[in-house]
PDB file of C-alpha atoms in Angstrom:
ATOM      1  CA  UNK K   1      -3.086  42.716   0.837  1.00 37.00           C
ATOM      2  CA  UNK K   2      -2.475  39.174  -0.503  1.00 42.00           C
ATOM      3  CA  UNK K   3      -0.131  38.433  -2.932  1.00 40.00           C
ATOM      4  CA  UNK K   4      -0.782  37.566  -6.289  1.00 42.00           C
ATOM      5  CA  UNK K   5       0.086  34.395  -7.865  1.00 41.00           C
ATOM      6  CA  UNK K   6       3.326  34.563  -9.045  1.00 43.00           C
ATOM      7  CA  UNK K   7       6.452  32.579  -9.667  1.00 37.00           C
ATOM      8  CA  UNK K   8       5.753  31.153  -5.730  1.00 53.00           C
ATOM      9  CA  UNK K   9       1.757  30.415  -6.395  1.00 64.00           C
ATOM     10  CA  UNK K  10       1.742  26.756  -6.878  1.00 75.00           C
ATOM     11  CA  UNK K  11       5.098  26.523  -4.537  1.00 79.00           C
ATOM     12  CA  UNK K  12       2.865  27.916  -1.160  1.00 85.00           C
ATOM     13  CA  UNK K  13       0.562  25.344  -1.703  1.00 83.00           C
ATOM     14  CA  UNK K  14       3.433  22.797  -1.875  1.00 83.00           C
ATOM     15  CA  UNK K  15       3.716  21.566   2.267  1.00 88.00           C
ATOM     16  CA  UNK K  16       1.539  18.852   3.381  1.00 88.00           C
ATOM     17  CA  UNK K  17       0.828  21.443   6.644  1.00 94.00           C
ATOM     18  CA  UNK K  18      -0.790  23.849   4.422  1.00 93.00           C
ATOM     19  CA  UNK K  19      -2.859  21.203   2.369  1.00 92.00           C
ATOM     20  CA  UNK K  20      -4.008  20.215   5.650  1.00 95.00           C
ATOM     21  CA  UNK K  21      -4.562  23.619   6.814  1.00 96.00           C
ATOM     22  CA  UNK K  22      -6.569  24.615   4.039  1.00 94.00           C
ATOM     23  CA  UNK K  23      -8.963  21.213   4.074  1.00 93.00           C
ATOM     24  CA  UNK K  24      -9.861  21.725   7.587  1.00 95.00           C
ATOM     25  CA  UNK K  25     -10.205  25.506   6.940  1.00 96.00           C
ATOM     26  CA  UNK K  26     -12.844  24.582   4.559  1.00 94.00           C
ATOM     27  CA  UNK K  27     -15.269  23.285   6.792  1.00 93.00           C
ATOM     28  CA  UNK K  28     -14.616  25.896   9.668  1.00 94.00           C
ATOM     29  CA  UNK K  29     -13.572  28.918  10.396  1.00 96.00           C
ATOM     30  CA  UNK K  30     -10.458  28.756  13.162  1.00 96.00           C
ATOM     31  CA  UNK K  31      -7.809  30.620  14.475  1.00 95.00           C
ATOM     32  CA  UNK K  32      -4.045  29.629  14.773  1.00 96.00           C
ATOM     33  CA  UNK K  33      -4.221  28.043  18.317  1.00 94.00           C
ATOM     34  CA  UNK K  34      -7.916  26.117  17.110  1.00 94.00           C
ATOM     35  CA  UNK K  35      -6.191  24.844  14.213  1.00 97.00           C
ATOM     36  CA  UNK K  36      -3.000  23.979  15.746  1.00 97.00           C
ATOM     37  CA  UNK K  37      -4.955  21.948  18.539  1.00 97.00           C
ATOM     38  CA  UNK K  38      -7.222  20.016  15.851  1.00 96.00           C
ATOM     39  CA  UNK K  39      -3.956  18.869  13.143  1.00 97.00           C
ATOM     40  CA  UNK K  40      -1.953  18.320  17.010  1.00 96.00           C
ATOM     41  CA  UNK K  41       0.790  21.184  15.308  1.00 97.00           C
ATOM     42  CA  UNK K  42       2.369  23.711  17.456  1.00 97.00           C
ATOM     43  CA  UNK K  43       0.848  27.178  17.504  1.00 96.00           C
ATOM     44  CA  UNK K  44       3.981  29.092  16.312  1.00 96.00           C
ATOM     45  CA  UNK K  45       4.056  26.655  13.200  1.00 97.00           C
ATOM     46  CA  UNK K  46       0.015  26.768  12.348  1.00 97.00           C
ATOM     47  CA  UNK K  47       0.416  30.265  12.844  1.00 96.00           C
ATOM     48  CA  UNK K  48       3.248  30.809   9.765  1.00 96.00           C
ATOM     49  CA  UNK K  49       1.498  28.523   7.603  1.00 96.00           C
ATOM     50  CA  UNK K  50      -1.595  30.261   7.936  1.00 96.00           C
ATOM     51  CA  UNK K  51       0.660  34.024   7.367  1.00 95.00           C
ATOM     52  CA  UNK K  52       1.316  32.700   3.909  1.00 93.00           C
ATOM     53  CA  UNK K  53      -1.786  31.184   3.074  1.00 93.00           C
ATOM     54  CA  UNK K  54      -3.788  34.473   3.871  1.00 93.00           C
ATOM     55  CA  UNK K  55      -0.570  36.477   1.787  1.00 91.00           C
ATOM     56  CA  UNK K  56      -1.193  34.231  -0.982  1.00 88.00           C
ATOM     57  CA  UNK K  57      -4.712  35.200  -0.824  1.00 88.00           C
ATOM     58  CA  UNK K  58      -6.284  31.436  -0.020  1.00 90.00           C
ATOM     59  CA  UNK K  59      -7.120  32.210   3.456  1.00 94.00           C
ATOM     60  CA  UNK K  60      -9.452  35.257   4.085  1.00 94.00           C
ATOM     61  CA  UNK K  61      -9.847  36.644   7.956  1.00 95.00           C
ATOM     62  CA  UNK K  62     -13.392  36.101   8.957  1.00 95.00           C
ATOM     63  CA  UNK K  63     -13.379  37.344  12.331  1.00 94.00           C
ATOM     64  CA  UNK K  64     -11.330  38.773  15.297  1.00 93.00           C
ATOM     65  CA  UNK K  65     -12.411  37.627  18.796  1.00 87.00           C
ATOM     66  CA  UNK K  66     -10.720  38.681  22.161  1.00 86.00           C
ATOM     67  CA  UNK K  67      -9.181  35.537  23.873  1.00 80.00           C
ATOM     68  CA  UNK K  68      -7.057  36.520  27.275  1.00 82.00           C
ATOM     69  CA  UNK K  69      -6.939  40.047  26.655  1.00 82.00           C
ATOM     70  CA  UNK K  70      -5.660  38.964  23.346  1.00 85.00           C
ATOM     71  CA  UNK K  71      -6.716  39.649  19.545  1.00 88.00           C
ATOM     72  CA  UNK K  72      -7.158  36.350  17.548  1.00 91.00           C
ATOM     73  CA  UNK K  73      -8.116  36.505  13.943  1.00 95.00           C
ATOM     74  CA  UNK K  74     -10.308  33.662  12.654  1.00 96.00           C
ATOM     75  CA  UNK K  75      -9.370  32.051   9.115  1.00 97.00           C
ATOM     76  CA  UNK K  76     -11.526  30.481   6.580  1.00 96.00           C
ATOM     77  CA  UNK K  77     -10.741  28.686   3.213  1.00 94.00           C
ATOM     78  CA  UNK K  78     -12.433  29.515   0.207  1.00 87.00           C
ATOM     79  CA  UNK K  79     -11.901  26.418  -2.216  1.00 84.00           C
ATOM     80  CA  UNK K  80     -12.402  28.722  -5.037  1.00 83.00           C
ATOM     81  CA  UNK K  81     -10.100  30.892  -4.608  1.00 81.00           C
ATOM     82  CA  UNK K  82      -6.992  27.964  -5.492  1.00 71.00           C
ATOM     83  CA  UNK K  83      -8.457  28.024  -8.796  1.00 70.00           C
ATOM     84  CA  UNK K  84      -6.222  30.975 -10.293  1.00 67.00           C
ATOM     85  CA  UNK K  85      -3.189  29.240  -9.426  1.00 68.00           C
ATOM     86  CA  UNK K  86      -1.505  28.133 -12.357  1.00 68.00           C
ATOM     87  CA  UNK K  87       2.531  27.887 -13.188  1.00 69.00           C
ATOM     88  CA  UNK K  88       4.346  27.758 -16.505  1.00 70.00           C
ATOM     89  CA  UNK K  89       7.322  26.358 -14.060  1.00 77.00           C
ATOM     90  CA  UNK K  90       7.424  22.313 -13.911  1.00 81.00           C
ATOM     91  CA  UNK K  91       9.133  22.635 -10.649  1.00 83.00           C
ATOM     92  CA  UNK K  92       6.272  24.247  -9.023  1.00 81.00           C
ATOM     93  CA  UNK K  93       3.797  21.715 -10.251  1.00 83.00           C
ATOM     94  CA  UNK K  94       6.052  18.916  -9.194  1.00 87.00           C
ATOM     95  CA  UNK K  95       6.333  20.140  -5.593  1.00 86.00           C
ATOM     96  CA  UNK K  96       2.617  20.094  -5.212  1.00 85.00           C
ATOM     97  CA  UNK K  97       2.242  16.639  -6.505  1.00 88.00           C
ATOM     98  CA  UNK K  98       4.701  15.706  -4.265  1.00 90.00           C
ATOM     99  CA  UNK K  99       3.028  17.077  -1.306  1.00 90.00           C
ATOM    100  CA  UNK K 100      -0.266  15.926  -2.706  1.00 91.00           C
ATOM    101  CA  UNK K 101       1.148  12.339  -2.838  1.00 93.00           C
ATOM    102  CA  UNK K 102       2.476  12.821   0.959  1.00 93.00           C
ATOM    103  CA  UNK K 103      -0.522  14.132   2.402  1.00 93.00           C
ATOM    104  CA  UNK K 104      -2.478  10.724   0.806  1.00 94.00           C
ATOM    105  CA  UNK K 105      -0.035   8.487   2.048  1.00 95.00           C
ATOM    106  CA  UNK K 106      -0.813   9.923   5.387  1.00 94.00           C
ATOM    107  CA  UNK K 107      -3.866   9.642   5.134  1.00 94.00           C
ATOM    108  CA  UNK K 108      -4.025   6.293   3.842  1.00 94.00           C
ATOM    109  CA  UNK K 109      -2.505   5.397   7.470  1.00 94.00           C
ATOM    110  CA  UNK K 110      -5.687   6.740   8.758  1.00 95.00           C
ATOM    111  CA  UNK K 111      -8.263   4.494   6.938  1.00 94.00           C
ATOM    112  CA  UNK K 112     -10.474   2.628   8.714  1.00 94.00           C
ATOM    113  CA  UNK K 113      -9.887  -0.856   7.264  1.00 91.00           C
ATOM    114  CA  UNK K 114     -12.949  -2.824   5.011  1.00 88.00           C
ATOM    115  CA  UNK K 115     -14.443   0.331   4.210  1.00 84.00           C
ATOM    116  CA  UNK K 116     -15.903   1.205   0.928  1.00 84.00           C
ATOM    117  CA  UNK K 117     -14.116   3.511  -0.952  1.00 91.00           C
ATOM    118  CA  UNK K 118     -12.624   4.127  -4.494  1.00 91.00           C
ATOM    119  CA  UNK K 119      -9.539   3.962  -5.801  1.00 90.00           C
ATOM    120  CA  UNK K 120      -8.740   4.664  -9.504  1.00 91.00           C
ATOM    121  CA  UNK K 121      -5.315   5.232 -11.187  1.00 92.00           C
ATOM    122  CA  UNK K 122      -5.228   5.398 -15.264  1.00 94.00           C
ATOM    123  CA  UNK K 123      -2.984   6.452 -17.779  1.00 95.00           C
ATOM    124  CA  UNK K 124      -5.334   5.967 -20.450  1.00 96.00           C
ATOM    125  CA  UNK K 125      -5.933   7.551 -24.191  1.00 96.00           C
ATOM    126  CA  UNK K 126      -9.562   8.771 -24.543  1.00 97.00           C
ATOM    127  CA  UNK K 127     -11.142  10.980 -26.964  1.00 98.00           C
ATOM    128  CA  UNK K 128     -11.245  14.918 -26.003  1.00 97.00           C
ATOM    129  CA  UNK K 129     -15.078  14.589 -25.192  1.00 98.00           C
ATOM    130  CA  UNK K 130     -14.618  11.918 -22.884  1.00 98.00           C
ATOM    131  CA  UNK K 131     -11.686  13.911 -21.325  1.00 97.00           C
ATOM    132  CA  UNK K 132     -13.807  17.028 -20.543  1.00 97.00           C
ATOM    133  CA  UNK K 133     -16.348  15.324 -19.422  1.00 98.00           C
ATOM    134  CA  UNK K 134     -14.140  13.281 -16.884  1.00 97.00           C
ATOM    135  CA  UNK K 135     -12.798  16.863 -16.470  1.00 95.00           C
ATOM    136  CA  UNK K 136     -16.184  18.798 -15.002  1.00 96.00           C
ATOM    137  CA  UNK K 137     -17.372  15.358 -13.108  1.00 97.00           C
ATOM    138  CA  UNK K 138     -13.741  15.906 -11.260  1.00 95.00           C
ATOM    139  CA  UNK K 139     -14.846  19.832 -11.044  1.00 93.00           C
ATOM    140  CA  UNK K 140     -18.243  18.851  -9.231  1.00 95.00           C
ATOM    141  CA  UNK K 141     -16.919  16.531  -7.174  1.00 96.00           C
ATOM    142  CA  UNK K 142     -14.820  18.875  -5.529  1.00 93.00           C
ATOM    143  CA  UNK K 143     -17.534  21.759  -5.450  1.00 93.00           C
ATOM    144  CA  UNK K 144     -19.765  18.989  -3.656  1.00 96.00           C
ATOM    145  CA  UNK K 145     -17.327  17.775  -0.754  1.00 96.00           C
ATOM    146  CA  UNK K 146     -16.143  21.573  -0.201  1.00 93.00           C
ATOM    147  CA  UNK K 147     -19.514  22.915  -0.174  1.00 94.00           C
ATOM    148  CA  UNK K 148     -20.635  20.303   2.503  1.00 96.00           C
ATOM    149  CA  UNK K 149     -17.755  20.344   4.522  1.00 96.00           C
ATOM    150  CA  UNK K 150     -18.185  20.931   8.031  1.00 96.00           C
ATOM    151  CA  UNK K 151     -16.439  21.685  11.608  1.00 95.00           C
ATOM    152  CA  UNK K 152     -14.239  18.763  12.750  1.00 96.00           C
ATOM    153  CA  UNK K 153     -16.561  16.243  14.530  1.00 94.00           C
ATOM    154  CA  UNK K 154     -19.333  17.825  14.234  1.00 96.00           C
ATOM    155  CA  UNK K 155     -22.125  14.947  14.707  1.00 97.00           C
ATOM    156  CA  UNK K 156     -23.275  13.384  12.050  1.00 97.00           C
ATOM    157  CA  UNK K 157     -20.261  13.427   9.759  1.00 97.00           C
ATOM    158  CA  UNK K 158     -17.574  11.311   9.077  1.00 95.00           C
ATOM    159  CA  UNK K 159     -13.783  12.171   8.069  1.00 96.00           C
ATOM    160  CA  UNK K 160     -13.127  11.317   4.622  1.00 96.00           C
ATOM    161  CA  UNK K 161     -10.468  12.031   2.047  1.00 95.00           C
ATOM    162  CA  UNK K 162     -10.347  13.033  -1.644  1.00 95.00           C
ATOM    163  CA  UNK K 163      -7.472  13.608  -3.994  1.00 94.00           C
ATOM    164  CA  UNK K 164      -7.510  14.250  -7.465  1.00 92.00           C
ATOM    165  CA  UNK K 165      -4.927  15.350  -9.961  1.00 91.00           C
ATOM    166  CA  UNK K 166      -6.063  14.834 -13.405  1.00 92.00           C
ATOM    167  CA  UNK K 167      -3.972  16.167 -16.365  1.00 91.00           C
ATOM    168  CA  UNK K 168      -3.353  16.104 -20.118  1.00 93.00           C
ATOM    169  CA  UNK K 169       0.064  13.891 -20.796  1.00 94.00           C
ATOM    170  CA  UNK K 170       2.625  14.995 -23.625  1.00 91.00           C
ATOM    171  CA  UNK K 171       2.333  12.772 -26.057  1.00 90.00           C
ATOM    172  CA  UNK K 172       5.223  10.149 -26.708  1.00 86.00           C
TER     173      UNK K 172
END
């Protein structure tokens, strides 16, 4: 039965492993030793992330297949279901920014030079229209690249990475 978000909610999404875990999980469904192969992890240590993602109720079990006499459950990522995770604990929110920031730096390494993409950082004062608006277009965006996210490699598509954190600031 997965957990519900609680004190730890924001914290298990806090280790660059499981942000990875859950991307790829996104476009296909995979078990431990699949997923371990494609982010080149060890099996033991996909296998524990993926334990507490599916506790935490992110990952659901999609299938069981027999591999060498062996029963291997099959994990898929529904992006929606990150969406009830909230904290009232700064810590927690700080931990997955953190992680956040590590996984793009990583990725960053991974770029393919001259490319078009887009970069944008603001810390900007707009007016509370402007703000929600910015707000859903962020929203859609992510419904769009999780809804057409597919297997690793599959041909046809290219790797590509997103990350957004937007966020009201206290005022000074």
């Amino acid at each position: 039965m997965p957990e519900s978000p609680g004190l730890d909610g924001l914290r298990v999404l806090a280790h660059p492993v499981r942000l990875r875990i859950l991307s790829l999980l996104t476009g296909a469904a995979m078990s431990a030793a699949e997923a371990a192969r494609e982010l080149g992890e060890t099996q033991a240590n996909v296998s524990y992330h993926l334990r507490r993602l599916h506790e935490a109720g992110l990952l659901d079990v999609v299938e069981e297949v027999r591999i060498r006499g062996g029963l291997a459950k099959r994990y898929r990522h529904d992006p929606e279901s990150g969406s009830r995770f909230t904290s009232a604990n700064p810590r927690e929110e700080q931990l997955l920014i953190a992680s956040m920031a590590e996984e793009l730096k990583r990725r960053n390494a991974l770029r393919v030079p001259g490319e078009n993409g887009s970069r944008t950082d603001a810390e900007v004062w707009v007016d509370r229209e402007t703000w929600e608006k910015a707000l859903r277009q962020a929203r859609e965006l992510g419904e769009l690249l999780h809804t057409a996210a597919r297997p690793p490699r599959t041909r046809g598509t290219i790797p590509i990475s997103a990350t957004v954190s937007m966020f009201e600031l206290r005022r000074p």
